[in-house]
Coordinates of C-alpha atoms in Angstrom, one line a residue:
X1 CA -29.7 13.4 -11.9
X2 CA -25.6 13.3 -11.3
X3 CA -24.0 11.5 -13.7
X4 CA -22.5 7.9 -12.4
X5 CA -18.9 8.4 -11.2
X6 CA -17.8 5.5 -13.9
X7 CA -20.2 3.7 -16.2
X8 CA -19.2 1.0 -18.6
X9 CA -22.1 -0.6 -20.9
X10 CA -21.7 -3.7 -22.8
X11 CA -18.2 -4.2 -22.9
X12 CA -16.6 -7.1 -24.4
X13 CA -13.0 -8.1 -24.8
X14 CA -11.4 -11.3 -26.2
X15 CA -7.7 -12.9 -26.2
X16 CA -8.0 -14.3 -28.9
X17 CA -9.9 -17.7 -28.7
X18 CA -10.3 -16.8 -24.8
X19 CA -13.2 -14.8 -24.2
X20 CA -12.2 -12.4 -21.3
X21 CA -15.4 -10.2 -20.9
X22 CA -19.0 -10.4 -22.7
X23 CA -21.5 -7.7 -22.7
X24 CA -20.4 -6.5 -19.6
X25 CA -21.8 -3.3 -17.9
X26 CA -21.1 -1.3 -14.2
X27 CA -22.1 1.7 -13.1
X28 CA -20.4 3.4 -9.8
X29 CA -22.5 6.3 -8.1
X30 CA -20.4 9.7 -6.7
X31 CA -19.5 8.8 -3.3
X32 CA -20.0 5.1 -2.9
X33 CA -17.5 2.1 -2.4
X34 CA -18.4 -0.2 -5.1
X35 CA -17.6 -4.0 -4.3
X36 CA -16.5 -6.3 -7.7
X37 CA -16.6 -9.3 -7.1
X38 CA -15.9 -12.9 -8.6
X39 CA -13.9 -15.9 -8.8
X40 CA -10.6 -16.0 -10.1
X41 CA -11.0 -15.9 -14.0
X42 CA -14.3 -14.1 -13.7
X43 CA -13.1 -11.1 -15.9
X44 CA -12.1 -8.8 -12.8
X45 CA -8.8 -8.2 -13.9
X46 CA -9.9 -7.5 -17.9
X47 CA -12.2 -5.0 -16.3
X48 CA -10.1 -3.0 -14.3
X49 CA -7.4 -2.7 -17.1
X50 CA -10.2 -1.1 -19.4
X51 CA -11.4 1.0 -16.9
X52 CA -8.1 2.1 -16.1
X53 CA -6.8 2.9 -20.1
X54 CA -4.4 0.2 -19.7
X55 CA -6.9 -2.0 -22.7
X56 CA -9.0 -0.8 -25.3
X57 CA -12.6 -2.7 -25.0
X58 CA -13.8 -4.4 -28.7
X59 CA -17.1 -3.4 -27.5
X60 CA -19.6 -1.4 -25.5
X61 CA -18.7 1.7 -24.0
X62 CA -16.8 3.5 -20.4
X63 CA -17.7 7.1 -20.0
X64 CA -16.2 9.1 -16.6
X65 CA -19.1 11.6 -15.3
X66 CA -21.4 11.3 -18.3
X67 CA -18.4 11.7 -20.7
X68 CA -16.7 9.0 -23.1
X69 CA -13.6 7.7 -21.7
X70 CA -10.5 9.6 -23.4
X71 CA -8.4 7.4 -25.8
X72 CA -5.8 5.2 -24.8
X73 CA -2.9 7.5 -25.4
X74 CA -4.2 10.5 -23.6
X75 CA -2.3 8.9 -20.3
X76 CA -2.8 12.3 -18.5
X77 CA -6.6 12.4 -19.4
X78 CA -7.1 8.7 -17.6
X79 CA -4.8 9.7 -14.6
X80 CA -6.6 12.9 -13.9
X81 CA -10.0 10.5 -14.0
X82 CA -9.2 7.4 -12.5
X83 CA -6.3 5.4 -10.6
X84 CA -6.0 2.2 -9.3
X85 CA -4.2 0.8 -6.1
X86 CA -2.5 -2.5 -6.6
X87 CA -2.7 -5.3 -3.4
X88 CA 1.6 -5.0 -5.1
X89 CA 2.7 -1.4 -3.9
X90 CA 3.1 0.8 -7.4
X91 CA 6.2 2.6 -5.7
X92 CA 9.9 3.3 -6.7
X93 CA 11.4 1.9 -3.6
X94 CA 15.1 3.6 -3.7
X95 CA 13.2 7.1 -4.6
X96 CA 11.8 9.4 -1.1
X97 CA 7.9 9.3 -0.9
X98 CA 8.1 13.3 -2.4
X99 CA 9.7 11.7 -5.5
X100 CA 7.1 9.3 -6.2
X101 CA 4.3 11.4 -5.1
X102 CA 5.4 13.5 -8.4
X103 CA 7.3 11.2 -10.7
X104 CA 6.8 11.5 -14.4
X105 CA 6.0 15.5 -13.3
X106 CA 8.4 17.3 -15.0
X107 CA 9.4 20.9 -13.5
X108 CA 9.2 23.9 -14.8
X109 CA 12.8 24.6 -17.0
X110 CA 13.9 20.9 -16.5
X111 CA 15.2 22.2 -12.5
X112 CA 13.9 20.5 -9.6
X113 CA 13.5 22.7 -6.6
X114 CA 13.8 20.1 -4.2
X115 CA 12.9 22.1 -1.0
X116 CA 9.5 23.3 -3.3
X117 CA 9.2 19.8 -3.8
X118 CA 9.3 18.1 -0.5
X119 CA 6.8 21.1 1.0
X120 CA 4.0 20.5 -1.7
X121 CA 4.7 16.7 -0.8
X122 CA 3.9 17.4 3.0
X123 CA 1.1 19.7 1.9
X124 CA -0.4 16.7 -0.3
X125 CA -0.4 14.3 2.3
X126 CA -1.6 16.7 5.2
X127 CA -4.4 17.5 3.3
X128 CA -5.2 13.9 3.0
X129 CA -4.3 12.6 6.6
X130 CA -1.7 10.8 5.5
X131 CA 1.3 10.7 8.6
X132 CA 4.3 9.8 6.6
X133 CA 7.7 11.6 6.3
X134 CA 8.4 13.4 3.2
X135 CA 11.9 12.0 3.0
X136 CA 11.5 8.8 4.1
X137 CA 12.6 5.9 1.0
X138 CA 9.1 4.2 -0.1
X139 CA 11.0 1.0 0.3
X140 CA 11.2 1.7 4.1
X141 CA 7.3 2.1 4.4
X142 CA 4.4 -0.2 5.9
X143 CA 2.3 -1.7 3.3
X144 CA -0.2 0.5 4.7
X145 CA 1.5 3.5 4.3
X146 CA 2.8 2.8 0.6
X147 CA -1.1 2.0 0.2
X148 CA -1.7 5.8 1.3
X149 CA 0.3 7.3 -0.5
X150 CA -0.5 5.5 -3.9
X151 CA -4.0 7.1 -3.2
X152 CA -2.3 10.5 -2.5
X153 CA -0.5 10.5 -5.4
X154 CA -3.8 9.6 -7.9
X155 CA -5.6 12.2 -5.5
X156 CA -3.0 14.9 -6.8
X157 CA -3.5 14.1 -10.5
X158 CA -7.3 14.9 -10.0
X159 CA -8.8 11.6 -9.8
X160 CA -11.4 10.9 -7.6
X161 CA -12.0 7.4 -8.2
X162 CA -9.6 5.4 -7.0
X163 CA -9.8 1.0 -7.5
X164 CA -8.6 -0.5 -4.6
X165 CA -7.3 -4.1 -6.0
X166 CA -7.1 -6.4 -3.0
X167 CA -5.9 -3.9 -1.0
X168 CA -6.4 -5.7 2.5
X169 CA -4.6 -9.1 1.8
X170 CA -1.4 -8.0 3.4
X171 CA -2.5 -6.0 5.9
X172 CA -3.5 -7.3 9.7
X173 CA -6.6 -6.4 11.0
X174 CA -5.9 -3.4 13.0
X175 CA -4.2 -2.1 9.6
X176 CA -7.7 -2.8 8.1
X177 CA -9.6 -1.3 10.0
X178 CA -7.5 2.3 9.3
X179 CA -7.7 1.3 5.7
X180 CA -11.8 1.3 6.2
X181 CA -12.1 4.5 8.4
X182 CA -9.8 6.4 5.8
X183 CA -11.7 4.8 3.1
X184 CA -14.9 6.2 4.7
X185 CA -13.1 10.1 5.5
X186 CA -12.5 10.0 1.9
X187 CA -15.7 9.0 0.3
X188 CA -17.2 12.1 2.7
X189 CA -14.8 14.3 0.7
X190 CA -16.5 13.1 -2.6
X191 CA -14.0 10.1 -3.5
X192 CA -15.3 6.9 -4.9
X193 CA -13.5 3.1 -4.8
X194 CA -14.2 0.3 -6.9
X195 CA -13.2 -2.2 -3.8
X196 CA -11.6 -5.5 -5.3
X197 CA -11.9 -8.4 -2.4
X198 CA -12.1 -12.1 -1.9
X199 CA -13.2 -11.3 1.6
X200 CA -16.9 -11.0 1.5
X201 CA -17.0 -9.7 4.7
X202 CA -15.1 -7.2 4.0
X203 CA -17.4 -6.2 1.0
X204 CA -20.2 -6.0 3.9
X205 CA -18.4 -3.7 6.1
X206 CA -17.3 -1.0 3.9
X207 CA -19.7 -1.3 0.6
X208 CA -22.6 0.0 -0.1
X209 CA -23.0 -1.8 -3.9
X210 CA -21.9 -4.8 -5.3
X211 CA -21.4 -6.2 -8.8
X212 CA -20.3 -9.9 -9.6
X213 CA -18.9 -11.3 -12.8
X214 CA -18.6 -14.6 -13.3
X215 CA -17.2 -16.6 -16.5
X216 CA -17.0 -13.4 -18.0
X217 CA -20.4 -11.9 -17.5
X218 CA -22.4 -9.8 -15.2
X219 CA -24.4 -11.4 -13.2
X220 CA -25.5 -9.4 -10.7
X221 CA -25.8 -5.6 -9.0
X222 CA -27.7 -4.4 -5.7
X223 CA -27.0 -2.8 -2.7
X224 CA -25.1 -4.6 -0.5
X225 CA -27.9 -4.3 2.5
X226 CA -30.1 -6.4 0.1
X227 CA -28.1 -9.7 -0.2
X228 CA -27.2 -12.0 2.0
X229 CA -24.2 -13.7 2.1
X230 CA -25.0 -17.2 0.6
X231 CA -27.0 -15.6 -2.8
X232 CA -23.7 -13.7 -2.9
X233 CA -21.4 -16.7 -3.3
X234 CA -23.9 -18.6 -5.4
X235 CA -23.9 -15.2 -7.8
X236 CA -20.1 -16.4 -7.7
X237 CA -19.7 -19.5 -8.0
X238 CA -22.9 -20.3 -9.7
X239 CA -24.1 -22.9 -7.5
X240 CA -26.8 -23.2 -4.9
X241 CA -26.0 -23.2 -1.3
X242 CA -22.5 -22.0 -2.0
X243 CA -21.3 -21.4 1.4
X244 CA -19.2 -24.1 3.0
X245 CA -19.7 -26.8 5.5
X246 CA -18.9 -26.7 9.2
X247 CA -15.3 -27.8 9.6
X248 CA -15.6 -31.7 11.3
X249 CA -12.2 -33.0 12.9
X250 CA -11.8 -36.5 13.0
X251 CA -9.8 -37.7 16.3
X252 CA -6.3 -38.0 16.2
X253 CA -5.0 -42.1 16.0
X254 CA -4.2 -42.8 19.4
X255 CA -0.4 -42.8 19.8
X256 CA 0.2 -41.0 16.6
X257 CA 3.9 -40.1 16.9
X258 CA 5.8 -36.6 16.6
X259 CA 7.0 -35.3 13.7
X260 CA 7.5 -32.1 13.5
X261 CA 9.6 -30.6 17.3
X262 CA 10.2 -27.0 17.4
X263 CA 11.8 -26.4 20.7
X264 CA 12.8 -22.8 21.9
X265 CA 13.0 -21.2 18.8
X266 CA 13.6 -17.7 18.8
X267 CA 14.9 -15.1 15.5
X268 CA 13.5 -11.8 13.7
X269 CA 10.3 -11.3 15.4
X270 CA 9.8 -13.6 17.6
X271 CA 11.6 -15.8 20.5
X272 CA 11.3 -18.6 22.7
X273 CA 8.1 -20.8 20.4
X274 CA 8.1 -24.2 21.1
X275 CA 5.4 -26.6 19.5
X276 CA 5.1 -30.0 18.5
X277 CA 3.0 -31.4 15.6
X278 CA 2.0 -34.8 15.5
X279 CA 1.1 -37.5 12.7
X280 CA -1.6 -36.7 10.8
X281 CA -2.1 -33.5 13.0
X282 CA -3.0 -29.8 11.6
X283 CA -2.1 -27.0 14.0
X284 CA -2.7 -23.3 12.9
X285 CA -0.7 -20.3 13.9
X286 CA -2.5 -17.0 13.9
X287 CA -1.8 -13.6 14.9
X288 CA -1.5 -10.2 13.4
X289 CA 1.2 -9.5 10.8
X290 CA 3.6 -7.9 13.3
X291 CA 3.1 -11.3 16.0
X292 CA 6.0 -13.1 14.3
X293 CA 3.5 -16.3 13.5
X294 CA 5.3 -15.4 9.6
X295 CA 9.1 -15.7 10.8
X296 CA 8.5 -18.8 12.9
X297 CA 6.8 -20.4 9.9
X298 CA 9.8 -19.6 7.2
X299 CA 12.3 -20.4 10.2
X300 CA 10.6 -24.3 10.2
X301 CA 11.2 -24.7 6.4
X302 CA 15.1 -22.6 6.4
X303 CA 14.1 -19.4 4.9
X304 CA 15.3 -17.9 7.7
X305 CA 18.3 -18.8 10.1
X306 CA 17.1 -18.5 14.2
X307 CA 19.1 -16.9 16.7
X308 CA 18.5 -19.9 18.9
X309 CA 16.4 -22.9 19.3
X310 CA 16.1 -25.8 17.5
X311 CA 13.8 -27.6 14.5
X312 CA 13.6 -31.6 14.5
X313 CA 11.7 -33.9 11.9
X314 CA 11.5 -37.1 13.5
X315 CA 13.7 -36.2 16.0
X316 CA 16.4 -35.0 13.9
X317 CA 17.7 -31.5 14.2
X318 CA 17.8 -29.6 11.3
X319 CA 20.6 -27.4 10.8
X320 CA 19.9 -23.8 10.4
X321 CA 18.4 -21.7 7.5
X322 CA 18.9 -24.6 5.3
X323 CA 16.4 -25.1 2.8
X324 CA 17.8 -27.7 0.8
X325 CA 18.3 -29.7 4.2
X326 CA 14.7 -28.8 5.0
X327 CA 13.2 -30.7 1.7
X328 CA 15.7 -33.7 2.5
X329 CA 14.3 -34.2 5.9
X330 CA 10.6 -34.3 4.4
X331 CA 9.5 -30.5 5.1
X332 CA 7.7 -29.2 1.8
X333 CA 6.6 -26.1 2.0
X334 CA 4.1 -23.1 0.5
X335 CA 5.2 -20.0 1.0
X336 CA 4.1 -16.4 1.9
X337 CA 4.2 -15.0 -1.7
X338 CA 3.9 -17.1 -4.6
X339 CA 5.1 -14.5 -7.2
X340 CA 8.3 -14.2 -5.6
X341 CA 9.2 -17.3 -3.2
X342 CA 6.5 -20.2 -4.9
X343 CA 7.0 -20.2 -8.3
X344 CA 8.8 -19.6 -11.8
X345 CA 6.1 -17.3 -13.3
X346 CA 7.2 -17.6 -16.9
X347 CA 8.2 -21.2 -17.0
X348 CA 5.8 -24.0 -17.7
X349 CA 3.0 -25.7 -15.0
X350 CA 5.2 -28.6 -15.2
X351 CA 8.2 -27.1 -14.7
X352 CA 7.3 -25.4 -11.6
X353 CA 5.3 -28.8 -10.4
X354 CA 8.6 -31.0 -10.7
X355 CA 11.1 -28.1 -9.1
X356 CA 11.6 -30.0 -5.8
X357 CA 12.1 -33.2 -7.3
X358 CA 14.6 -32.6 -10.2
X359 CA 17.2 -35.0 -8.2
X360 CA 15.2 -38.0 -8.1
X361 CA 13.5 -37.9 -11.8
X362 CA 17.1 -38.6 -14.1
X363 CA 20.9 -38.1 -13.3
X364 CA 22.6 -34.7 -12.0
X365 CA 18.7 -33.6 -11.6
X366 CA 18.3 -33.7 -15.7
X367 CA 14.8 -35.0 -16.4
X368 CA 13.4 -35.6 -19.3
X369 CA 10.1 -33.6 -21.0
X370 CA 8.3 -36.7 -21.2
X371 CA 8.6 -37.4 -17.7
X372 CA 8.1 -33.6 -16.5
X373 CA 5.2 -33.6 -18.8
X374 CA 3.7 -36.7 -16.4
X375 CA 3.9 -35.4 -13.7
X376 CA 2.8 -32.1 -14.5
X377 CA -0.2 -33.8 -16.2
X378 CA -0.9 -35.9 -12.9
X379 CA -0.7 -32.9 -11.1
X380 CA -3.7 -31.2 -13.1
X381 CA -6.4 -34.4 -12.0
X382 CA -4.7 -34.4 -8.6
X383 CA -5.3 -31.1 -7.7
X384 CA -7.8 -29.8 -10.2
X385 CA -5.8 -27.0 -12.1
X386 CA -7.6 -25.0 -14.6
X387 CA -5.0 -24.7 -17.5
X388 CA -4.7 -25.6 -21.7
X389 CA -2.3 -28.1 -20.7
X390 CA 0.9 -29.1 -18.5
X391 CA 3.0 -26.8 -21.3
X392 CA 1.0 -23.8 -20.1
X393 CA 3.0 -21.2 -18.5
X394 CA 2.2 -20.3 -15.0
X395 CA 1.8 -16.6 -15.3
X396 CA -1.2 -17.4 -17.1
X397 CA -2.8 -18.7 -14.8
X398 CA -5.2 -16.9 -12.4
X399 CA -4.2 -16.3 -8.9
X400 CA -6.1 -19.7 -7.5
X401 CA -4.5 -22.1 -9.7
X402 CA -1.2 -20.4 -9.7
X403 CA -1.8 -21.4 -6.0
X404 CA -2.9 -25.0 -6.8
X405 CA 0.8 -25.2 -8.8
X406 CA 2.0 -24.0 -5.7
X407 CA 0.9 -26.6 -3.6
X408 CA 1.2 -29.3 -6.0
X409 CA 5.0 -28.7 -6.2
X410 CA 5.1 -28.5 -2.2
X411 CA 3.7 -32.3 -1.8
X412 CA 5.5 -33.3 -4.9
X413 CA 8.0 -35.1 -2.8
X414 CA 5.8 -36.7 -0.6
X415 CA 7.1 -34.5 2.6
X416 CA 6.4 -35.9 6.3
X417 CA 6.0 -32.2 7.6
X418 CA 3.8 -29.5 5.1
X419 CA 4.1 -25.5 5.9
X420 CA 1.2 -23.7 4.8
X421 CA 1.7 -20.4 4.9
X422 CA -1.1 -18.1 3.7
X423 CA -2.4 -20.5 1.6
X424 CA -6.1 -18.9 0.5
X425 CA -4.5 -15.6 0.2
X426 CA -6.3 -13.9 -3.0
X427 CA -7.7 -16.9 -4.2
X428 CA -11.9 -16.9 -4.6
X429 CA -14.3 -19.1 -3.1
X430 CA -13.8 -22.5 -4.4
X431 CA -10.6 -22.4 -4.9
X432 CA -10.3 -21.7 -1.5
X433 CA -12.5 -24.8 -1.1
X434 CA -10.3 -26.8 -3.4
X435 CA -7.2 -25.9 -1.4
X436 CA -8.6 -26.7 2.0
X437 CA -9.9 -30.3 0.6
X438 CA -6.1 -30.9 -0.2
X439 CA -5.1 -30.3 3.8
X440 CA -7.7 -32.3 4.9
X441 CA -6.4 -35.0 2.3
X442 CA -2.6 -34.4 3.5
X443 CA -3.7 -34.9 7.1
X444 CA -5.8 -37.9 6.0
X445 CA -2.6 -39.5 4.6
X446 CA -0.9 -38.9 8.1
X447 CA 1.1 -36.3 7.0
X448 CA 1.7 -33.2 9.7
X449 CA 0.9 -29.8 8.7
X450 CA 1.5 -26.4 10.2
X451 CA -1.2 -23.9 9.1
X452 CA -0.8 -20.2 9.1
X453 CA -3.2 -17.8 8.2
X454 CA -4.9 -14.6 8.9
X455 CA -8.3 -16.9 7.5
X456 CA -10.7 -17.6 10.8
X457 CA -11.5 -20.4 7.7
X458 CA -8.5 -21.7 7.1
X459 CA -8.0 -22.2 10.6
X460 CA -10.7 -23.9 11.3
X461 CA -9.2 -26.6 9.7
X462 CA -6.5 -27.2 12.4
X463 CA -6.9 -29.6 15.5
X464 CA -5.2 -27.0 17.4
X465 CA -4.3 -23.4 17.1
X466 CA -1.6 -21.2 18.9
X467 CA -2.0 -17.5 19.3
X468 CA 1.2 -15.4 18.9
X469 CA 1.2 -11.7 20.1
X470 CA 4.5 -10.1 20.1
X471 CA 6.6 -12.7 19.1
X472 CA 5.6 -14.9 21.7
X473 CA 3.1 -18.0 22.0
X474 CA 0.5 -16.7 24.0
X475 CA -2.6 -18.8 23.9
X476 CA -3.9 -22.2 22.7
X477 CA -7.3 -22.8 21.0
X478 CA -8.5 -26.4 20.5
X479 CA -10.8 -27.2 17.2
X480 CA -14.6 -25.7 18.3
X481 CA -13.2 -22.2 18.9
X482 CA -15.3 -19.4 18.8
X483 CA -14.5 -16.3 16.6
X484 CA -14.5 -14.0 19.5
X485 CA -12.2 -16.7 21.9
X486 CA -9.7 -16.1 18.8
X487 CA -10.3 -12.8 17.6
X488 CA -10.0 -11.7 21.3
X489 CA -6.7 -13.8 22.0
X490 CA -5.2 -12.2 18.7
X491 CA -5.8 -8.7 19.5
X492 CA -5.3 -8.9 23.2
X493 CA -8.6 -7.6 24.1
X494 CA -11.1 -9.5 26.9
X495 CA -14.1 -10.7 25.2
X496 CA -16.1 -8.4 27.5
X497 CA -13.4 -5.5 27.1

């Protein structure tokens, strides 16, 4: 019998007090795409960073074809054995994609033979299908493409199993379905994944196994053709009948007024959008990442200036790419990427929480710890953040209630006008649940909310959703949508076609 791919038996690992994995075990057959899946906190992360020889394990056992795993400082043993693919490119943006197909290679003599260089670099990715210029700076790539050649570069150290953390949640669908044929190429050629996704459908379309971990433990394996979708998410989440609820809308209030007026706004990616959100109104924007649905989101809030158009609150017009003018008028906003544009990663929860409010808690925006520490105590109830305490630093957190922080600080100032942007993005089940319950609450309170998302779920939330294609507004979908009416308007396609 072939000897599993990657095989890890009991393995624990602790923090500490915090228990991070217990007696857990995985076993990846030659050829397969493995799912792992799991709530936020589960012990995904812990596991990856053993089988990758970034962590030691205090217990149990990873072996690599029937052999123990090399110790930790043999870097070149792991790397010729495994290699993971962040959903956060791995790249050196200012170097060519030749450089960092071979960094930390040294040459022969200390000499770089550049030309030698960039024709084993077009050999590499040849071999592998990969259509990217040699030359090209990694910073200038696609996600996609950086993706590629991340997978070319482990594929040239030997490895051939490659993790794949999250690797669709910044790609648009058409992107994802390249990502799935190539995935599918490879695995022909003898490559196996471990496939990290909060997208269960994904795990159904391009897996063949699936493992889930939950508080730590192992819960379950089995081919992927043997469970259905709803024992998957109770594996998860540890509840029965874990799937949610059909979206209800409740109507409108008759004469609910106009808050939000976006009239003929055009910029980077997009031009001429005009759409009106009303009190206590959710509409969506969806599209693929290229329609511009984005831009005209960051636009509305000031992180981007238009070429033209206008944004009113009220009807007041905003001036342009003004953030700080923005969050006066009553926009609050959460943004595309919470690493970089949400939060403060290594400052506290209620630090981050009481950002947007500074100016009305004490003088010249100087508040005081006790009255931080209330509001960011407030803000765990409110919004049900998993932490020690409000002194907790963020980048602690996992990804879903680094989100909840997110949001809390958005709605900290009680805005008239909430942009969501992305809001589920790489968060699991139920707190993807958690985070929807807060829009419905926001629209409860009359608040108006523009929703984007590439989430049919998420958008299911919203009384109305507008379809961009190309920059432009090209189709509106009242709540009761079907998947294919929306699916088909975002691609362009017929329904029949």
């Amino acid at each position: 019998m072939i000897a599993p791919v990657v095989q890890a038996v009991g393995v624990g690992k602790r923090y500490g007090p915090t228990v991070a994995l217990h007696d857990v075990s995985l076993t990846v057959r030659p050829g397969e795409s493995h799912a792992l899946v799991g709530r936020n906190g589960a012990g995904k992360s812990t596991l990856v960073s053993i089988l990758t020889g970034l962590s030691a394990t205090d217990s149990g056992s990873v072996s690599f074809s029937g052999e123990p795993a090399p110790p930790l400082s043999k870097k070149d043993a792991w790397q010729s054995r495994v290699a993971c693919v962040y959903q956060h490119a791995m790249v050196v943006p200012q170097l060519s994609v030749a450089e960092n197909l071979f960094l930390n290679r040294p040459a022969r003599g200390g000499l770089i033979g550049w030309k030698k260089l960039r024709r084993q670099a077009r050999e590499l990715l040849d071999s592998w299908g990969v259509r990217v210029a040699v030359d090209t700076p990694a910073g200038e790539l696609s996600i996609e493409d950086r993706q590629f050649v991340e997978i070319a570069r482990a594929l040239s150290r030997g490895a051939r199993f490659i993790v794949l953390d999250e690797p669709t949640a910044q790609l648009d669908s058409q992107a994802i379905e390249r990502l799935f044929a190539r995935m599918r190429q490879m695995q022909q050629s003898g490559i196996t994944f471990l496939f990290i996704s909060h997208h269960l459908h994904e795990v159904y379309e391009v897996c063949q196994a699936v493992t889930v971990l939950r508080d730590a433990r192992h819960v379950l394996t089995a081919p992927v053709e043997k469970i259905g979708r709803a024992e998957l998410v109770d594996a998860m989440t540890g509840e029965q009948d874990g799937l949610p609820a059909a979206v209800t809308h409740a109507p409108l209030a008759v004469g609910a007024g106009e808050v939000l007026t976006v009239t003929a706004l055009s910029g980077d990616g997009f031009r001429d959008v005009s759409l009106q959100v009303r009190r206590g109104e959710v509409v969506g924007l969806a599209g693929s990442n290229a329609s511009g649905k984005h831009q005209v989101a960051e636009t509305v809030y000031g992180l981007r200036a238009p070429t033209a158009g206008t944004v009113a609150v009220e009807g007041k017009t905003l001036p342009s790419g003004d953030i700080a003018a923005a969050l006066q008028a009553g926009i609050g906003c959460v943004p595309r990427d919470r690493h970089h544009q949400g939060l403060v990663l290594a400052h506290s929860i209620m630090d981050n929480v009481t950002l947007s409010v500074l100016d009305r808690m004490g003088r010249c925006g100087i508040a005081t710890p006790r009255a931080r520490r209330a509001r960011g105590t407030r803000a765990l109830s409110d919004y049900g953040i998993v932490a020690t305490g409000p002194e907790q630093p963020v980048s602690d957190l996992s990804g879903g209630n680094q989100q909840k922080v997110v949001l809390a600080r958005a709605l900290e100032r009680d805005p008239r006008v909430v942009v969501l942007i992305n809001p589920t993005a790489g968060v699991d089940v139920k707190s993807k649940e958690a985070l929807l319950a807060v829009v419905d609450r926001v629209r409860a309170e009359g608040k108006a909310v523009l929703l984007v998302s590439d989430e049919l779920d998420d958008l299911r939330r919203a009384d109305r959703v507008l379809v961009l294609r190309g920059g432009a507004v090209v189709a509106e979908h009242r709540a009761g949508w079907s998947d294919g009416e929306l699916v088909a308007g975002i691609e362009g396609v017929g329904r029949h076609d």
